[in-house]
Amino acid sequence: MKFLRSLFFGDRFRMLRASFWALLFSLAAGALILFLMGKNPVSAYANLLQGAGLLPKLKYAGRQNQLTDFLSFLDAMTPMVFASLSVATALRAGFFNIAVPGQMLAAGFCAHIVMAALGDALPSPLAKILVLVIGIAVGAALSACMGWLKYRFNVNEVVTSIMLNSIVMYLVTFYINTFYVNPITRQSRPISDAARLTLSGVRWNGLKADFALAFPLAILAAFLLRTFLERTTYGFEIRALGLSRGAARYSGISLGQTTLLTMAISGALGGLAGVAYFCGCFASIQPGTMPGMGFDAIAVALLGGGQPLGCVFASFLITIISEGSVYMSSRLSVEPEIASLITSVILIFSACSASFGGRRGGHD
Amino acid sequence: MTELLNMVIIDGLSFALPLFIMAIGGIYSEKSGITNLALEGFQGVGAFAGAFAAVFLAQYTAGPMPCYFSFLFAMIGGGVFALLHALLCIRFRANQVISGVVMNILAVAMTTFLTKRINAAVFGNAGNKFMLGTIARFTVPGLSDIPVLGAIFTNVYPFEGFILVVAAVMSCVLYCTPFGLRLRACGDNPHAADAAGVDVNRVRTVAVVISGCLSGIAGMSFAYSISANFSADIFLGYGYLSIAALIFGNWTILPAFWACLLFGFAHSGGMALILRLGLPSSYNDLVRILPYVLTLVLLIFFSRHNRSPRALGEPYEKGKR
């Protein structure tokens, strides 16, 4: 009884309630859009679940079934978990990490280049570990630079992020188009299977499945991050910085050091998202585009209430929409853009979720 | 050599002026206390509305009418879309940075979706863009014969003149009218403004809508010049560039103008350099970095002395001290 009361009215679950309402409102709005287009919203949402491997489809192609769909769903979800964790970490310290797309691209690109230079010199497990290390290092370095600029020169981190995204995007595009293009696909040359973080097209029990090796790592990262933020001194300092800068400085927390640490952790997670995306889900980089997932991650982190485990659940939901949309659009013959439309409506509602959470307890 | 210089000036201006009008929009919004990262989305939605109006009208009338109307509708479209940002930031007290990012995501998703739908439903083709073409340029006789500076009056897009006129009017409004004073007061000390009888939230809403209208002009200009159509390619990050320009200009209009000119000439100068050196077109991507790197480096030097409006990013709450 007490638990139920705290679930519906208490302060502890305020964020959870806010996210729940945001989701409910936006699904209703999405249903309305679909209804106005003359489609059946219920079957559309069922199709989303089927496409993501959570419900069985009517029929499957050879060597495919619900399990393989679900495995590729997990594959697509992995980078989203990392990316939203990255945003959430920065958010806890009161920063906005809008540079996740840039960090992803830079990390994925560096991993590609290094792996191509090494060739087949490394055995498979070592190569995969090296890819992860490169991702962490590149992302953390880029992001720490931003933290340093913010702390040392008072450059707004939002502006630096935006500039960095564009600079990285054009540099990578230039390099790939000039030196590293696959002339047939017009993308970068694919990364070797030995280094790729997703085992793609594995024959198994008569099925052909994709195994995302980074997925357990993403879940582990969420739990580690939670422990780090809630149970360690550094985590406490990060949260203190986010709650009140002045109070944090007054109590002797080093602003510069904490800013750098937060940005480095956030960047490392962004870099991991990058390698999970460009060296996992996909084997090559498409020049001239930024991974839109990096922007979606901001909203996913919000939907998750800025909590690591919340991010995992929010990524799960958003990935259902993005993964299931292909199947839905082919079944209902609607534009696949409807999925990103629904996603952005969810983002809008979660952006103003503070208004949904009900009355704030205590003094505010 | 002079030809190259002329090209740098002509292309630089046609790139810098839309950025400038968008930066003025950003200044209006931020001076009133609403952080505006959504300029990118505003200009895209404005361009979408304008391009739709132009293509729709072109079915019935030829001549310059569709073009005039497209700018009108671009302003309306940008303004209406901006109303949503105002609603989120002011009524729902959403975090303004997040609301801005979300507006941009929504703008891309919505315009691509609607462009496809409208193309199929109204025009009966299956394209994902509205074809516009570029508008005819004109050359001012006499003035264009001045050496070097004559390039300013050569091959001018009509919208450049329009933008300069609007910019002059808008800076008068911001700095010389009671409304402008109130708007700036709302961004620096909303409680004092409220005590003086200003409806803070209404002024802020108006400011955000103005920024949407001005961004719409910019988006339509890009659609008529650089891209020559409307498609998702309009979202190239120019909105962010103009935000950098306004921060650079310390939230004042004239310095923001110089910043925009700098970006414009860095952009066109880089392109001219590639042309001159005879490098392949893939090197264009390399010089596109120039304005961004320039911004980053200059921001490092200038950010110390920059002072944003004091109440920027904070929703106005009456009872708060």
XYZ file of C-alpha atoms in Angstrom:
685
model
C 0.000 0.000 0.000
C 2.757 2.369 0.998
C 4.650 1.374 -2.144
C 1.605 2.023 -4.307
C 1.135 5.428 -2.751
C 4.711 6.409 -3.365
C 4.395 5.100 -6.907
C 1.493 7.395 -7.694
C 2.081 10.435 -5.505
C 5.529 10.203 -3.937
C 8.592 12.179 -4.846
C 10.730 9.151 -5.507
C 8.941 8.107 -8.678
C 8.257 11.595 -10.009
C 10.610 11.156 -12.976
C 9.167 7.727 -13.730
C 5.631 9.132 -13.750
C 6.727 12.037 -15.943
C 8.274 9.686 -18.495
C 5.224 7.465 -18.386
C 2.866 10.350 -19.151
C 5.169 11.675 -21.859
C 5.151 8.275 -23.513
C 1.412 7.799 -23.188
C 0.596 11.222 -24.640
C 2.942 10.799 -27.560
C 1.722 7.312 -28.415
C -1.783 8.762 -28.425
C -0.612 11.605 -30.676
C 1.065 9.093 -32.993
C -2.123 7.041 -33.092
C -4.019 10.182 -34.040
C -1.641 10.910 -36.910
C -1.956 7.338 -38.164
C -5.721 7.485 -37.796
C -5.909 10.721 -39.791
C -3.885 9.020 -42.520
C -6.570 6.355 -42.638
C -4.510 3.572 -41.058
C -5.376 1.400 -38.107
C -3.180 2.597 -35.189
C -3.437 -0.700 -33.292
C -2.126 -2.779 -36.149
C 0.520 -0.138 -36.850
C 1.853 -0.377 -33.315
C 1.620 -4.177 -33.472
C 3.690 -4.015 -36.650
C 6.318 -1.977 -34.833
C 6.590 -4.712 -32.196
C 6.700 -7.399 -34.881
C 9.443 -5.585 -36.760
C 11.481 -5.353 -33.573
C 11.110 -9.081 -32.919
C 8.905 -8.725 -29.860
C 5.831 -10.258 -31.497
C 5.848 -13.019 -34.130
C 5.387 -11.915 -37.729
C 2.966 -13.688 -40.061
C 5.720 -15.203 -42.147
C 9.488 -15.152 -42.245
C 12.094 -15.368 -44.978
C 14.439 -18.365 -44.984
C 16.779 -18.713 -41.992
C 14.871 -15.979 -40.172
C 12.498 -16.065 -37.257
C 11.447 -13.951 -34.313
C 14.704 -14.674 -32.512
C 16.878 -13.341 -35.324
C 14.715 -10.219 -35.479
C 15.138 -9.736 -31.773
C 18.902 -10.206 -32.020
C 19.185 -7.512 -34.680
C 16.982 -5.346 -32.502
C 19.517 -5.730 -29.674
C 22.253 -4.935 -32.160
C 20.566 -1.647 -33.048
C 19.840 -0.851 -29.427
C 23.462 -1.187 -28.245
C 24.850 2.130 -29.570
C 21.702 3.924 -28.419
C 22.277 2.742 -24.840
C 25.855 4.007 -24.889
C 24.873 7.312 -26.488
C 22.065 8.016 -24.037
C 24.307 7.096 -21.095
C 26.802 9.604 -22.440
C 24.212 12.378 -22.508
C 22.853 11.371 -19.107
C 26.282 11.541 -17.451
C 26.835 15.084 -18.708
C 23.283 16.015 -17.750
C 23.865 14.971 -14.143
C 26.658 17.539 -13.916
C 24.524 20.181 -15.600
C 26.194 20.043 -19.028
C 24.713 19.360 -22.414
C 26.670 16.936 -24.518
C 25.303 17.743 -27.961
C 28.587 16.555 -29.448
C 27.640 12.879 -29.258
C 27.263 12.650 -33.079
C 30.745 14.118 -33.517
C 32.228 11.847 -30.875
C 30.579 8.810 -32.442
C 31.814 9.677 -35.904
C 35.347 10.499 -34.771
C 35.654 7.329 -32.684
C 34.234 5.087 -35.395
C 36.424 6.701 -38.025
C 39.634 6.370 -36.003
C 38.853 2.731 -35.270
C 38.332 2.121 -38.987
C 41.599 3.788 -39.967
C 43.702 2.075 -37.299
C 42.220 -1.334 -38.056
C 42.816 -0.878 -41.767
C 46.436 0.117 -41.092
C 47.006 -2.922 -38.880
C 45.397 -5.251 -41.387
C 45.225 -8.856 -40.195
C 48.094 -8.500 -37.763
C 45.944 -8.944 -34.663
C 43.928 -12.013 -33.662
C 40.191 -11.435 -33.511
C 39.614 -10.955 -29.742
C 42.540 -8.559 -29.442
C 41.345 -6.577 -32.449
C 37.887 -6.187 -30.957
C 39.325 -5.033 -27.644
C 41.540 -2.553 -29.463
C 38.488 -1.156 -31.276
C 36.773 -0.603 -27.937
C 39.871 1.056 -26.470
C 40.178 3.376 -29.468
C 36.532 4.303 -29.114
C 36.939 5.150 -25.441
C 40.170 7.083 -25.964
C 39.048 9.172 -28.940
C 35.670 10.034 -27.444
C 37.127 10.903 -24.053
C 39.901 13.036 -25.547
C 37.541 15.052 -27.758
C 35.081 15.615 -24.980
C 37.729 16.486 -22.394
C 38.962 19.180 -24.785
C 35.488 20.667 -24.745
C 35.384 20.505 -20.958
C 38.756 22.248 -20.827
C 37.634 25.025 -23.176
C 34.523 25.465 -21.075
C 36.392 25.656 -17.816
C 39.484 27.563 -18.958
C 38.051 29.978 -21.531
C 34.352 30.072 -20.641
C 33.390 28.894 -24.131
C 29.794 27.724 -24.077
C 29.885 23.917 -24.404
C 26.796 23.898 -26.605
C 28.512 26.055 -29.211
C 31.746 24.046 -29.045
C 29.733 20.858 -29.491
C 28.004 22.207 -32.572
C 31.256 23.407 -34.149
C 32.935 20.115 -33.302
C 30.153 18.091 -34.904
C 30.492 19.964 -38.178
C 34.286 19.921 -38.174
C 34.433 16.176 -37.545
C 31.741 15.492 -40.133
C 33.454 17.441 -42.920
C 36.912 16.093 -42.054
C 35.703 12.494 -42.104
C 33.751 13.079 -45.306
C 36.788 14.610 -46.954
C 39.112 11.812 -45.885
C 36.751 9.021 -46.887
C 35.871 10.520 -50.258
C 39.484 11.263 -51.078
C 41.457 8.312 -49.775
C 39.228 5.664 -48.350
C 36.157 5.206 -50.485
C 34.685 1.941 -51.646
C 33.992 2.829 -55.290
C 30.920 0.594 -55.542
C 28.962 1.500 -52.418
C 30.306 5.094 -52.177
C 30.877 4.394 -48.480
C 34.096 3.842 -46.588
C 35.807 0.491 -47.049
C 34.267 -2.032 -44.653
C 36.024 -2.993 -41.437
C 37.337 -6.548 -41.235
C 35.137 -9.201 -39.625
C 37.871 -9.883 -37.092
C 37.573 -6.373 -35.676
C 33.836 -5.907 -36.035
C 31.927 -5.839 -32.769
C 28.888 -7.574 -34.226
C 29.150 -11.158 -35.416
C 27.143 -10.743 -38.557
C 25.300 -13.516 -40.364
C 26.332 -16.366 -38.072
C 24.889 -19.763 -39.039
C 23.347 -21.152 -35.899
C 20.653 -23.823 -35.507
C 19.687 -23.398 -39.124
C 19.267 -19.657 -38.584
C 21.308 -16.709 -39.741
C 21.690 -14.269 -36.878
C 23.613 -11.156 -35.834
C 25.175 -11.206 -32.380
C 25.955 -7.847 -30.825
C 28.989 -8.553 -28.650
C 28.858 -5.033 -27.218
C 25.323 -5.416 -25.896
C 26.264 -7.053 -22.563
C 28.910 -4.384 -22.253
C 26.292 -1.658 -22.670
C 24.137 -3.118 -19.904
C 27.200 -3.532 -17.705
C 28.142 0.088 -18.408
C 24.710 1.235 -17.253
C 25.046 -0.622 -13.929
C 28.630 0.540 -13.413
C 27.644 4.116 -14.150
C 24.825 3.929 -11.647
C 27.155 2.640 -8.957
C 29.725 5.256 -9.863
C 27.278 8.156 -9.721
C 25.406 7.067 -6.609
C 28.049 5.366 -4.484
C 31.432 7.020 -5.043
C 32.950 10.342 -4.045
C 33.591 11.354 -7.650
C 30.005 10.540 -8.531
C 28.791 12.622 -5.624
C 30.922 15.551 -6.768
C 29.512 15.288 -10.287
C 25.961 15.331 -8.977
C 26.753 18.191 -6.618
C 28.074 20.215 -9.553
C 24.834 19.626 -11.411
C 22.627 20.563 -8.483
C 24.366 23.785 -7.596
C 27.620 25.143 -8.977
C 28.024 27.674 -6.217
C 27.417 25.206 -3.413
C 29.797 22.710 -5.027
C 32.593 25.268 -5.191
C 31.905 26.451 -1.658
C 32.228 22.938 -0.296
C 35.647 22.587 -1.864
C 34.899 20.555 -4.960
C 37.360 21.381 -7.727
C 35.187 22.681 -10.564
C 37.836 22.233 -13.253
C 38.716 18.685 -12.302
C 35.093 17.607 -11.984
C 34.154 19.254 -15.290
C 37.002 17.459 -17.043
C 36.155 14.125 -15.416
C 32.474 14.374 -16.322
C 33.167 15.327 -19.909
C 35.778 12.579 -20.276
C 33.380 9.903 -19.011
C 30.596 11.253 -21.159
C 32.889 11.335 -24.177
C 34.173 7.813 -23.541
C 30.582 6.550 -23.592
C 29.926 8.574 -26.763
C 33.005 6.995 -28.343
C 31.783 3.537 -27.362
C 28.476 4.362 -29.010
C 30.449 5.291 -32.111
C 32.376 2.040 -32.369
C 29.257 0.029 -31.537
C 27.500 1.851 -34.385
C 30.144 2.138 -37.120
C 32.145 -1.014 -36.282
C 29.194 -3.061 -35.054
C 25.727 -2.410 -36.460
C 27.300 -1.183 -39.676
C 30.649 -2.174 -41.073
C 31.339 1.084 -42.896
C 30.843 4.835 -42.626
C 28.597 6.796 -44.932
C 30.327 10.074 -45.791
C 28.419 13.349 -45.616
C 25.997 12.416 -42.852
C 26.012 12.654 -39.102
C 24.596 9.803 -37.043
C 21.179 11.223 -36.086
C 21.173 8.768 -33.211
C 23.483 11.134 -31.372
C 20.777 13.793 -31.323
C 17.994 11.350 -30.496
C 20.092 10.201 -27.550
C 19.608 13.588 -25.865
C 15.903 13.020 -25.729
C 16.275 9.352 -24.842
C 18.366 10.363 -21.854
C 15.625 12.808 -20.861
C 12.945 10.184 -21.262
C 15.056 7.979 -19.027
C 15.035 10.710 -16.408
C 18.817 11.085 -16.591
C 19.176 7.787 -14.726
C 21.437 5.068 -16.189
C 18.864 2.295 -15.914
C 16.148 4.639 -17.142
C 18.292 5.211 -20.217
C 18.352 1.475 -20.936
C 14.558 1.298 -20.864
C 14.152 4.494 -22.883
C 16.596 3.190 -25.520
C 14.596 -0.023 -25.622
C 11.402 1.919 -26.402
C 12.878 4.289 -28.972
C 14.704 1.453 -30.735
C 11.422 -0.449 -31.056
C 10.106 2.487 -33.061
C 13.169 2.960 -35.238
C 13.723 -0.776 -35.844
C 10.067 -1.663 -36.312
C 9.329 1.231 -38.655
C 10.681 -0.532 -41.740
C 8.323 -3.453 -41.286
C 5.440 -1.155 -40.402
C 5.914 1.060 -43.428
C 6.043 -1.937 -45.754
C 2.965 -3.558 -44.199
C 0.825 -0.426 -44.065
C 2.417 1.384 -47.017
C 3.062 4.553 -45.050
C 6.224 6.631 -45.260
C 9.004 5.335 -42.972
C 9.428 8.953 -41.808
C 6.325 8.456 -39.659
C 8.592 6.672 -37.170
C 10.906 9.643 -36.756
C 7.826 11.841 -36.501
C 6.480 9.754 -33.600
C 9.936 9.746 -32.023
C 10.150 13.519 -32.160
C 6.685 13.846 -30.638
C 7.882 11.629 -27.775
C 10.878 13.906 -27.437
C 8.683 17.003 -27.281
C 6.540 15.533 -24.555
C 9.550 14.345 -22.599
C 11.114 17.799 -22.971
C 8.232 19.325 -21.088
C 7.835 16.304 -18.818
C 8.604 18.502 -15.841
C 5.035 19.753 -16.203
C 3.630 16.224 -16.204
C 5.327 15.036 -13.045
C 2.690 16.568 -10.868
C 3.435 18.840 -7.981
C 7.042 18.976 -6.947
C 7.485 17.985 -3.342
C 9.269 20.134 -0.800
C 10.502 23.637 -1.321
C 11.102 24.722 -4.861
C 42.674 37.463 -60.231
C 40.057 40.232 -60.073
C 37.532 37.744 -61.315
C 38.363 35.464 -58.439
C 38.076 38.325 -55.968
C 34.728 39.309 -57.460
C 33.532 35.752 -57.060
C 34.584 35.665 -53.421
C 32.697 38.889 -52.712
C 29.558 37.959 -54.652
C 29.241 34.445 -53.206
C 30.341 35.552 -49.771
C 27.610 38.185 -49.555
C 24.877 35.876 -50.767
C 25.904 33.412 -48.060
C 26.498 35.945 -45.280
C 23.280 37.965 -45.525
C 20.832 35.097 -44.868
C 23.050 34.102 -41.933
C 22.844 37.701 -40.732
C 19.055 37.924 -40.790
C 18.861 34.616 -38.958
C 21.359 35.896 -36.370
C 19.144 38.958 -35.824
C 16.263 36.602 -35.155
C 18.430 34.764 -32.660
C 19.394 38.045 -30.994
C 15.722 38.973 -30.589
C 14.935 35.671 -28.942
C 18.015 35.525 -26.720
C 17.792 39.192 -25.727
C 14.308 38.457 -24.426
C 15.687 35.580 -22.368
C 14.841 32.522 -24.455
C 17.812 30.416 -25.570
C 17.314 29.629 -29.213
C 19.085 26.631 -30.654
C 16.073 26.040 -32.870
C 17.041 28.582 -35.571
C 18.132 25.666 -37.749
C 14.681 24.140 -37.524
C 12.898 27.475 -37.998
C 14.736 28.261 -41.225
C 14.026 24.759 -42.561
C 10.310 24.893 -41.803
C 10.150 28.439 -43.177
C 11.809 27.301 -46.383
C 9.407 24.377 -46.559
C 6.323 26.604 -46.230
C 7.694 29.127 -48.709
C 8.738 26.526 -51.247
C 5.347 24.862 -51.055
C 3.631 28.219 -51.641
C 5.923 28.967 -54.584
C 5.436 25.606 -56.266
C 1.701 25.718 -55.634
C 1.273 29.231 -57.041
C 3.532 28.518 -60.004
C 0.795 26.207 -61.289
C -1.507 29.183 -61.770
C 0.651 32.225 -62.381
C 3.989 32.792 -63.991
C 6.274 35.715 -63.301
C 7.659 36.931 -60.006
C 4.462 36.550 -57.921
C 5.233 33.027 -56.573
C 8.629 34.273 -55.456
C 7.227 37.210 -53.460
C 4.595 35.028 -51.885
C 7.139 32.362 -51.035
C 9.000 34.818 -48.797
C 5.743 35.848 -47.143
C 4.809 32.246 -46.477
C 8.315 31.427 -45.315
C 7.948 34.102 -42.653
C 4.541 32.805 -41.646
C 5.721 29.196 -41.572
C 8.809 29.996 -39.526
C 6.750 32.115 -37.156
C 4.088 29.478 -36.567
C 6.701 26.804 -35.967
C 8.494 29.147 -33.577
C 5.258 29.431 -31.621
C 5.729 25.789 -30.650
C 9.179 26.546 -29.236
C 7.679 29.472 -27.333
C 4.919 27.237 -26.012
C 7.390 24.619 -24.760
C 9.794 27.119 -23.229
C 7.337 29.581 -21.744
C 4.116 27.753 -20.999
C 5.560 24.311 -20.205
C 8.878 25.583 -18.855
C 10.799 22.963 -20.749
C 14.546 23.222 -20.719
C 15.257 25.661 -23.525
C 18.355 23.977 -24.891
C 16.579 20.645 -25.075
C 13.482 22.200 -26.575
C 15.680 23.772 -29.263
C 17.337 20.475 -30.145
C 13.981 18.723 -30.228
C 12.546 21.433 -32.497
C 15.361 20.762 -34.952
C 14.734 17.011 -34.910
C 11.007 17.603 -35.370
C 11.616 20.057 -38.218
C 13.617 17.517 -40.228
C 11.152 14.684 -39.604
C 8.074 16.809 -40.260
C 9.253 18.529 -43.440
C 10.536 15.347 -45.103
C 7.314 13.561 -44.222
C 5.079 16.405 -45.390
C 7.072 17.024 -48.572
C 6.565 13.421 -49.623
C 2.877 13.474 -48.686
C 2.185 16.786 -50.425
C 4.091 15.804 -53.535
C 1.996 12.655 -53.770
C -1.352 14.223 -52.850
C -1.245 17.684 -54.474
C 1.224 17.506 -57.319
C 0.884 13.822 -58.125
C 4.567 12.943 -58.274
C 6.677 10.868 -55.943
C 9.556 13.238 -55.259
C 10.980 14.233 -51.919
C 11.779 17.815 -52.915
C 10.118 20.968 -54.252
C 12.009 22.190 -57.305
C 12.477 25.963 -57.289
C 15.484 26.963 -59.339
C 17.440 30.085 -58.463
C 16.048 33.600 -58.745
C 17.409 35.951 -61.382
C 20.249 38.123 -60.147
C 20.614 41.770 -61.066
C 23.486 44.198 -61.406
C 23.237 47.824 -60.355
C 24.366 49.915 -63.342
C 27.011 52.533 -62.614
C 27.844 51.410 -59.083
C 29.054 48.052 -60.325
C 31.817 49.721 -62.351
C 33.708 50.822 -59.233
C 36.874 48.717 -59.006
C 36.842 45.917 -56.378
C 33.868 47.287 -54.390
C 31.764 47.163 -57.542
C 31.444 43.421 -56.950
C 29.099 44.228 -54.078
C 26.602 45.541 -56.616
C 27.194 42.859 -59.239
C 25.034 39.761 -59.647
C 23.010 40.500 -56.545
C 20.122 38.282 -55.512
C 17.005 40.396 -54.915
C 16.648 38.938 -51.430
C 19.949 40.503 -50.371
C 18.453 43.979 -50.635
C 15.306 42.811 -48.894
C 17.354 41.357 -46.051
C 19.330 44.565 -45.588
C 16.117 46.604 -45.391
C 14.541 44.206 -42.888
C 17.757 44.141 -40.875
C 17.826 47.947 -40.671
C 14.207 48.040 -39.533
C 14.724 45.298 -36.972
C 17.781 46.940 -35.434
C 15.830 50.216 -35.149
C 13.031 48.351 -33.407
C 15.428 46.664 -31.005
C 17.461 49.704 -30.038
C 15.210 52.735 -30.607
C 11.666 51.791 -29.605
C 9.960 51.219 -26.241
C 9.172 47.674 -27.347
C 12.866 46.982 -27.962
C 13.768 48.354 -24.572
C 11.165 46.174 -22.880
C 12.364 43.154 -24.810
C 15.943 43.677 -23.686
C 14.757 44.266 -20.119
C 12.953 40.911 -20.155
C 16.236 39.185 -20.910
C 18.308 41.002 -18.330
C 15.989 41.508 -15.421
C 12.509 40.117 -16.001
C 11.338 40.909 -12.478
C 12.132 44.583 -12.892
C 10.406 44.545 -16.269
C 7.398 42.899 -14.671
C 7.331 45.488 -11.908
C 7.346 48.180 -14.596
C 4.182 46.672 -16.056
C 5.610 44.575 -18.891
C 3.988 41.216 -19.591
C 7.246 39.242 -19.657
C 5.889 36.046 -21.123
C 4.034 37.844 -23.902
C 7.110 39.861 -24.901
C 9.157 36.666 -24.938
C 6.585 34.889 -27.074
C 6.596 37.754 -29.570
C 10.399 37.731 -29.634
C 10.540 34.006 -30.387
C 7.953 34.365 -33.146
C 9.970 37.231 -34.667
C 13.052 35.011 -34.657
C 11.010 32.356 -36.463
C 9.876 34.838 -39.132
C 13.388 36.166 -39.745
C 14.807 32.634 -39.894
C 12.109 31.814 -42.439
C 13.496 34.561 -44.704
C 16.951 33.057 -44.340
C 15.746 29.542 -45.122
C 13.895 30.726 -48.212
C 17.004 32.610 -49.377
C 19.097 29.462 -49.078
C 16.412 27.481 -50.893
C 16.438 29.998 -53.760
C 20.209 30.370 -54.009
C 22.481 27.600 -52.761
C 20.247 24.562 -53.006
C 17.786 25.714 -55.733
C 15.102 23.424 -54.296
C 13.556 22.452 -51.020
C 14.574 19.094 -49.598
C 16.016 17.765 -46.360
C 19.371 19.064 -47.620
C 18.370 22.512 -46.378
C 19.351 21.364 -42.880
C 23.077 21.789 -43.314
C 23.792 23.468 -39.994
C 23.680 27.089 -41.172
C 21.349 27.887 -38.273
C 24.038 26.817 -35.844
C 26.543 28.965 -37.687
C 24.387 32.030 -37.166
C 24.081 31.198 -33.465
C 27.855 31.222 -33.340
C 27.797 34.580 -35.133
C 25.473 36.132 -32.599
C 27.421 34.834 -29.615
C 30.512 36.184 -31.291
C 28.849 39.529 -31.754
C 28.177 39.573 -28.009
C 24.401 39.587 -28.640
C 24.486 42.881 -30.563
C 23.464 43.344 -34.170
C 26.337 45.204 -35.833
C 29.181 42.995 -34.547
C 27.089 39.978 -35.521
C 27.010 41.423 -39.030
C 30.815 41.491 -39.198
C 30.923 37.925 -37.903
C 28.500 36.807 -40.613
C 30.569 38.563 -43.277
C 33.645 36.789 -41.943
C 31.907 33.413 -42.223
C 30.629 34.275 -45.685
C 34.049 35.238 -47.003
C 35.730 32.272 -45.305
C 33.179 30.055 -47.053
C 33.480 31.581 -50.519
C 37.210 32.225 -50.184
C 37.849 28.557 -49.466
C 35.800 27.509 -52.480
C 37.657 29.994 -54.694
C 40.957 28.674 -53.415
C 40.029 25.119 -54.376
C 38.996 26.342 -57.818
C 42.226 28.290 -58.235
C 44.428 25.384 -57.194
C 42.481 23.068 -59.457
C 41.852 20.465 -56.749
C 39.119 17.845 -57.134
C 35.685 18.690 -55.760
C 36.049 16.401 -52.750
C 38.408 19.025 -51.308
C 35.370 21.299 -50.952
C 34.545 19.408 -47.776
C 37.916 20.348 -46.377
C 37.384 24.082 -46.831
C 33.833 23.890 -45.498
C 35.504 23.417 -42.117
C 37.005 26.913 -42.297
C 34.099 28.929 -40.830
C 33.701 26.441 -37.996
C 37.381 26.335 -37.072
C 37.500 30.107 -37.296
C 34.538 30.349 -34.932
C 36.064 27.966 -32.447
C 39.421 29.743 -32.373
C 37.901 33.210 -32.162
C 35.453 32.131 -29.456
C 38.390 31.051 -27.322
C 39.728 34.601 -27.462
C 36.456 36.458 -27.150
C 34.390 34.352 -24.750
C 36.059 35.841 -21.682
C 34.567 39.243 -22.299
C 31.253 38.008 -23.607
C 28.267 38.612 -21.432
C 25.061 36.831 -22.283
C 21.715 38.354 -21.258
C 21.530 37.726 -17.532
C 18.229 35.858 -17.438
C 18.996 33.800 -20.564
C 17.635 30.290 -20.350
C 15.587 30.759 -17.210
C 11.824 30.450 -17.382
C 10.187 33.447 -15.742
C 8.531 32.704 -12.443
C 6.806 35.563 -10.737
C 7.422 34.577 -7.163
C 11.057 33.600 -7.580
C 13.737 35.851 -6.134
